[in-house]
Coordinates of C-alpha atoms in Angstrom, one line a residue:
X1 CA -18.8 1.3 -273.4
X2 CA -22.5 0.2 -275.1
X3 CA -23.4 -2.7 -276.8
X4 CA -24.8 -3.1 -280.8
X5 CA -27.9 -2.5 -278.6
X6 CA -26.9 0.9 -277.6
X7 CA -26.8 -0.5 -273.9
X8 CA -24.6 0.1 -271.5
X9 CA -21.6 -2.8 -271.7
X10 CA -22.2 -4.3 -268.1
X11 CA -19.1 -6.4 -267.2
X12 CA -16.8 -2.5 -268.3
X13 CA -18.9 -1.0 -266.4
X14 CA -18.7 -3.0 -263.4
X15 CA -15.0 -2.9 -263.7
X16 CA -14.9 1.1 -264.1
X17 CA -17.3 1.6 -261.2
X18 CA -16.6 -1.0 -258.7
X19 CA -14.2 1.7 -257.0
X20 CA -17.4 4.1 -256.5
X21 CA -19.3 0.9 -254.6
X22 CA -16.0 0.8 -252.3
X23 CA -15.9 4.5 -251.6
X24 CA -19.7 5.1 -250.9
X25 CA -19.5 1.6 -248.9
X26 CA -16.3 3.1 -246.6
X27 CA -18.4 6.6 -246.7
X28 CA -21.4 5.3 -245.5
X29 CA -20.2 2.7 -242.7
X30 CA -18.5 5.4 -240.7
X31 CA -22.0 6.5 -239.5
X32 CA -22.6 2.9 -238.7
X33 CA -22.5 0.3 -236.0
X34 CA -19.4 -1.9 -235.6
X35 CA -22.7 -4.7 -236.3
X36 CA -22.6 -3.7 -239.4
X37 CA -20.0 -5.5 -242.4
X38 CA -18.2 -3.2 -244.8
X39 CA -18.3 -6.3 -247.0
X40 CA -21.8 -6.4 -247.3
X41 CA -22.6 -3.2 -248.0
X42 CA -20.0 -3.8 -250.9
X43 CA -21.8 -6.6 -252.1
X44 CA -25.5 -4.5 -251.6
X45 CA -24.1 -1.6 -253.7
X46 CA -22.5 -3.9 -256.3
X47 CA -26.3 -4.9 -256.6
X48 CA -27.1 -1.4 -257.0
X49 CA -24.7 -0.8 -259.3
X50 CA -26.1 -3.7 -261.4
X51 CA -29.3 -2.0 -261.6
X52 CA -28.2 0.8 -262.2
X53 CA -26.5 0.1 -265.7
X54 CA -29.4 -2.4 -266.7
X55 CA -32.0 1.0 -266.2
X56 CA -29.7 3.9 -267.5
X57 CA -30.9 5.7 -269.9
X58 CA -28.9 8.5 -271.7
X59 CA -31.3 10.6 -272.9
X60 CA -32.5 11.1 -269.7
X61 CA -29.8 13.8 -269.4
X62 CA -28.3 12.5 -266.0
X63 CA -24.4 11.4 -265.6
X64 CA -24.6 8.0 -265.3
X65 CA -21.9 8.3 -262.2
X66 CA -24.9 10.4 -260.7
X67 CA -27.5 7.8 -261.3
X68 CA -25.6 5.1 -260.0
X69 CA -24.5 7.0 -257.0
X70 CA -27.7 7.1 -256.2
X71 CA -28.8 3.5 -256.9
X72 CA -26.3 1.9 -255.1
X73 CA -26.9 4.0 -252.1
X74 CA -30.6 3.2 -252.4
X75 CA -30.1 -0.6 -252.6
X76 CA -27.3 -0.4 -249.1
X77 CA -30.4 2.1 -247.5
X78 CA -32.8 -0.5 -248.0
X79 CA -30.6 -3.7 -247.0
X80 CA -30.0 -1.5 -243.6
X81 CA -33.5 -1.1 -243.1
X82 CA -34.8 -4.5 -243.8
X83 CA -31.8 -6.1 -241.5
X84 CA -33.1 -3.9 -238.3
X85 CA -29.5 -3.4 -237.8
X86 CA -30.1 -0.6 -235.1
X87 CA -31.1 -1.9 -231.5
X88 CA -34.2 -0.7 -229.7
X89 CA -32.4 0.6 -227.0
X90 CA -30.4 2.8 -229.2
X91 CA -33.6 4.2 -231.0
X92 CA -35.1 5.2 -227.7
X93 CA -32.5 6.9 -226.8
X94 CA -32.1 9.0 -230.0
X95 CA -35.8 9.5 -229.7
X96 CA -35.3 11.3 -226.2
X97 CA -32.8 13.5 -227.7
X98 CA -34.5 14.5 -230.2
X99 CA -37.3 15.5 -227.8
X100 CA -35.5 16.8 -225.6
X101 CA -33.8 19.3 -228.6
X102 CA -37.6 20.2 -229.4
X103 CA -38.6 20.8 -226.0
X104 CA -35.6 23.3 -225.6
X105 CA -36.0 25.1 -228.9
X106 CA -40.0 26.2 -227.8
X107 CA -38.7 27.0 -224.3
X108 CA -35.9 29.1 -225.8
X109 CA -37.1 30.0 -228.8
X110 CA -33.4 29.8 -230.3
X111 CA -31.4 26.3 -231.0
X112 CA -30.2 24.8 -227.6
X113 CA -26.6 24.6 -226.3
X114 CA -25.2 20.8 -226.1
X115 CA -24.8 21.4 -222.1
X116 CA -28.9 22.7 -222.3
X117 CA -29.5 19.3 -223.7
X118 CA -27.5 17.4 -221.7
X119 CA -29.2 19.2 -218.9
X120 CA -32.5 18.5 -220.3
X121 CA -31.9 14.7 -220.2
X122 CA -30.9 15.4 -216.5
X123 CA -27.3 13.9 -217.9
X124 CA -23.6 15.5 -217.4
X125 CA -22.3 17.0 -220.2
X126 CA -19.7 14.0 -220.8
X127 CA -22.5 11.6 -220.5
X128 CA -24.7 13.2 -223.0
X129 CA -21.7 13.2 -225.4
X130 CA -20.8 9.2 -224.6
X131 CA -24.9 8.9 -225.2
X132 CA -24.4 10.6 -228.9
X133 CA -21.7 8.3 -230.2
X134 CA -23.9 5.5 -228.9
X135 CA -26.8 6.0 -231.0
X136 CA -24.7 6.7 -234.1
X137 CA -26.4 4.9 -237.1
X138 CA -29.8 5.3 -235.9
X139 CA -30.0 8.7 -238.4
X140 CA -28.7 7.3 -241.4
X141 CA -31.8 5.7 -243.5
X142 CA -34.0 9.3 -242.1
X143 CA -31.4 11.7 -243.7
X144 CA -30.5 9.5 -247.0
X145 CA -34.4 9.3 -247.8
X146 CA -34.6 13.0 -247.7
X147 CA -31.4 14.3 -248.9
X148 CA -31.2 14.3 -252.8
X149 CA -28.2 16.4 -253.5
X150 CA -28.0 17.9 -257.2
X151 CA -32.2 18.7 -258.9
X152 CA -31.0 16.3 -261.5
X153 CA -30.2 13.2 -259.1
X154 CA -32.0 10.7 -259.2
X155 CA -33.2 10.5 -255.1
X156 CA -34.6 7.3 -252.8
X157 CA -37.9 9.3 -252.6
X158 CA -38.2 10.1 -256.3
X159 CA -37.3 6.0 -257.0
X160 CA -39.9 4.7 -254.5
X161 CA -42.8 7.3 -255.8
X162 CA -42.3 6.5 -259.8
X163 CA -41.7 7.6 -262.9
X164 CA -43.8 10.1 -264.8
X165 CA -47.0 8.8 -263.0
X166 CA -45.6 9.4 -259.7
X167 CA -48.7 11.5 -257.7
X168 CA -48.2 15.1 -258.0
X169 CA -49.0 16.0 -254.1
X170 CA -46.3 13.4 -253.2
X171 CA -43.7 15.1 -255.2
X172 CA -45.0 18.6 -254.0
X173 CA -44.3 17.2 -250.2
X174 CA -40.7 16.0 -251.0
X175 CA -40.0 19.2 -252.7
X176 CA -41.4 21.1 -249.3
X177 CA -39.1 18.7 -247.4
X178 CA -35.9 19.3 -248.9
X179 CA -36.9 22.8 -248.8
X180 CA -37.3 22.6 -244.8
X181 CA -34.0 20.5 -244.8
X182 CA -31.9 23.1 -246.2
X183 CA -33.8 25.8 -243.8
X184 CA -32.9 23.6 -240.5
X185 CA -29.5 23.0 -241.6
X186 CA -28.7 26.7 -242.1
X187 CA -30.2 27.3 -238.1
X188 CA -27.7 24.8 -237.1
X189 CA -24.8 26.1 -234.9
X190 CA -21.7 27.1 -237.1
X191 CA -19.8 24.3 -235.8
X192 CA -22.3 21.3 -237.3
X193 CA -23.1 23.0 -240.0
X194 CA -19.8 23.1 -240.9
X195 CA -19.7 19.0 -240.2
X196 CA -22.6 18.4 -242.4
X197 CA -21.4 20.6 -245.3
X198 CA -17.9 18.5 -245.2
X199 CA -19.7 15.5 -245.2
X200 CA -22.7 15.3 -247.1
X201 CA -21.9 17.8 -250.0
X202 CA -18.1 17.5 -249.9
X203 CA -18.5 13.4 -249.4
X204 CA -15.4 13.4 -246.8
X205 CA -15.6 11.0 -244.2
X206 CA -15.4 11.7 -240.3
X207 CA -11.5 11.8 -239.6
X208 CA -10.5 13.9 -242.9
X209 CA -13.7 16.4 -240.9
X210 CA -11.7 15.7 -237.6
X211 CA -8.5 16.7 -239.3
X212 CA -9.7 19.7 -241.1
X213 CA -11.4 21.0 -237.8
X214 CA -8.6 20.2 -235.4
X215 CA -10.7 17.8 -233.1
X216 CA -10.8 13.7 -232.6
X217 CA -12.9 11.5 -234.9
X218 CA -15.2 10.6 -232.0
X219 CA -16.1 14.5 -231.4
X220 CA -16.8 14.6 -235.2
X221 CA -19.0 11.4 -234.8
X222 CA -20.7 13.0 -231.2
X223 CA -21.4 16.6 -233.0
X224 CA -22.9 14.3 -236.7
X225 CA -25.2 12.7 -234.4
X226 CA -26.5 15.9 -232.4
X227 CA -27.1 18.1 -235.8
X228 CA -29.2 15.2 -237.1
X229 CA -31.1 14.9 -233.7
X230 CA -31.6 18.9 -234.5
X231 CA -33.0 18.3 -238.1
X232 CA -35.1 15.8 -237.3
X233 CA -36.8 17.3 -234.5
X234 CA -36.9 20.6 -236.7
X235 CA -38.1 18.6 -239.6
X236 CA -41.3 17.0 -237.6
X237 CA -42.8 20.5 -237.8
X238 CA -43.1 19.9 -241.9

């Protein structure tokens, strides 16, 4: 597995962990616009998985699955946001939702129901839900830059800021942030948080959710896209 250099062999590891790109890839497309190619998200991630073994280092005391995990989500994050893959309409309108979640939660003091936001958007409840599986995608780079999983992982945020001389105050306000992710998700009705568990700290994808939970794929998709309307409004307070 390492060279007479003590670095990682690239070509076995690109063979041992070219599976990982795949699964990540297939993970992350389902919250993505039909627009978007699972084969180039492969090809990003292979990228990412590149890096990854070119900058591993073992005494760092991080699995190197972990680290590249992370890498190769980093590198399809920031191909997605460069390629301004979502449309404008489609941001607007997870913009108003997301307003319209805050407006609800001062006025109610208490998370809104999905008919009080459908109401709020002066929508019927089967249009509001139609609007949520339109917009899926537009969340995606938001939660990934924020969500670090495991201390030890190394996260988008901690890669952009640095290394050691990373500025203190900018680590102090990611740590906040993760902090005030956890607290929204745990306000979150049972239902979503339920959705957001299975999927971003079990890693299953939207119809083994749908399956588990007895419901269709889509309804997975519509509640996925209404929690992370809820956490970002939430999260604008921080």
């Amino acid at each position: 597995m390492y060279t007479a250099k003590g670095t990682l062999n690239r070509d076995d590891q690109l063979r041992k962990y070219s599976p990982l790109v795949r699964r990540l890839a297939h993970h992350m497309i389902a919250k993505l616009p039909p627009s978007v190619e699972l084969d180039d998200l492969i090809q990003v991630g292979m990228i990412g998985l590149t890096e990854a073994i070119a900058r591993f280092e073992p005494t760092q005391g991080v699995q190197f699955e972990t680290f590249a995990s992370q890498r190769i989500r980093g590198a399809m994050i920031d191909e997605l946001r460069e390629g301004d893959w979502m449309s404008r309409g489609s941001r607007k309108s997870q913009k108003d939702i997301e307003q319209a979640v805050s407006r609800l939660q001062q006025k109610l003091q208490r998370v809104p129901k999905e008919s009080e936001i459908a109401a709020e958007l002066g929508m019927e409840l089967a249009d509001y839900q139609h609007l949520l599986a339109k917009v899926r995608g537009t969340q995606l780079v938001y939660l990934e830059d924020i969500s670090g999983g495991n201390d030890d992982d190394d996260g988008f945020l901690d890669r952009h800021m640095g290394d050691s001389e990373a500025d203190p105050s900018a680590k102090l306000q990611d740590h906040r942030m993760r902090t005030a992710l956890v607290a929204a998700i745990n306000v979150l009705p049972e239902r979503e948080q339920q959705i957001m568990s299975m999927y971003y700290e079990h890693d299953m994808n939207l119809k083994e959710i749908a399956a588990v939970l007895g419901v269709t794929e889509s309804r997975i998709c519509q509640l996925h896209s209404q929690s992370i309307a809820r956490l970002r409004s939430k999260l604008r307070e921080h």
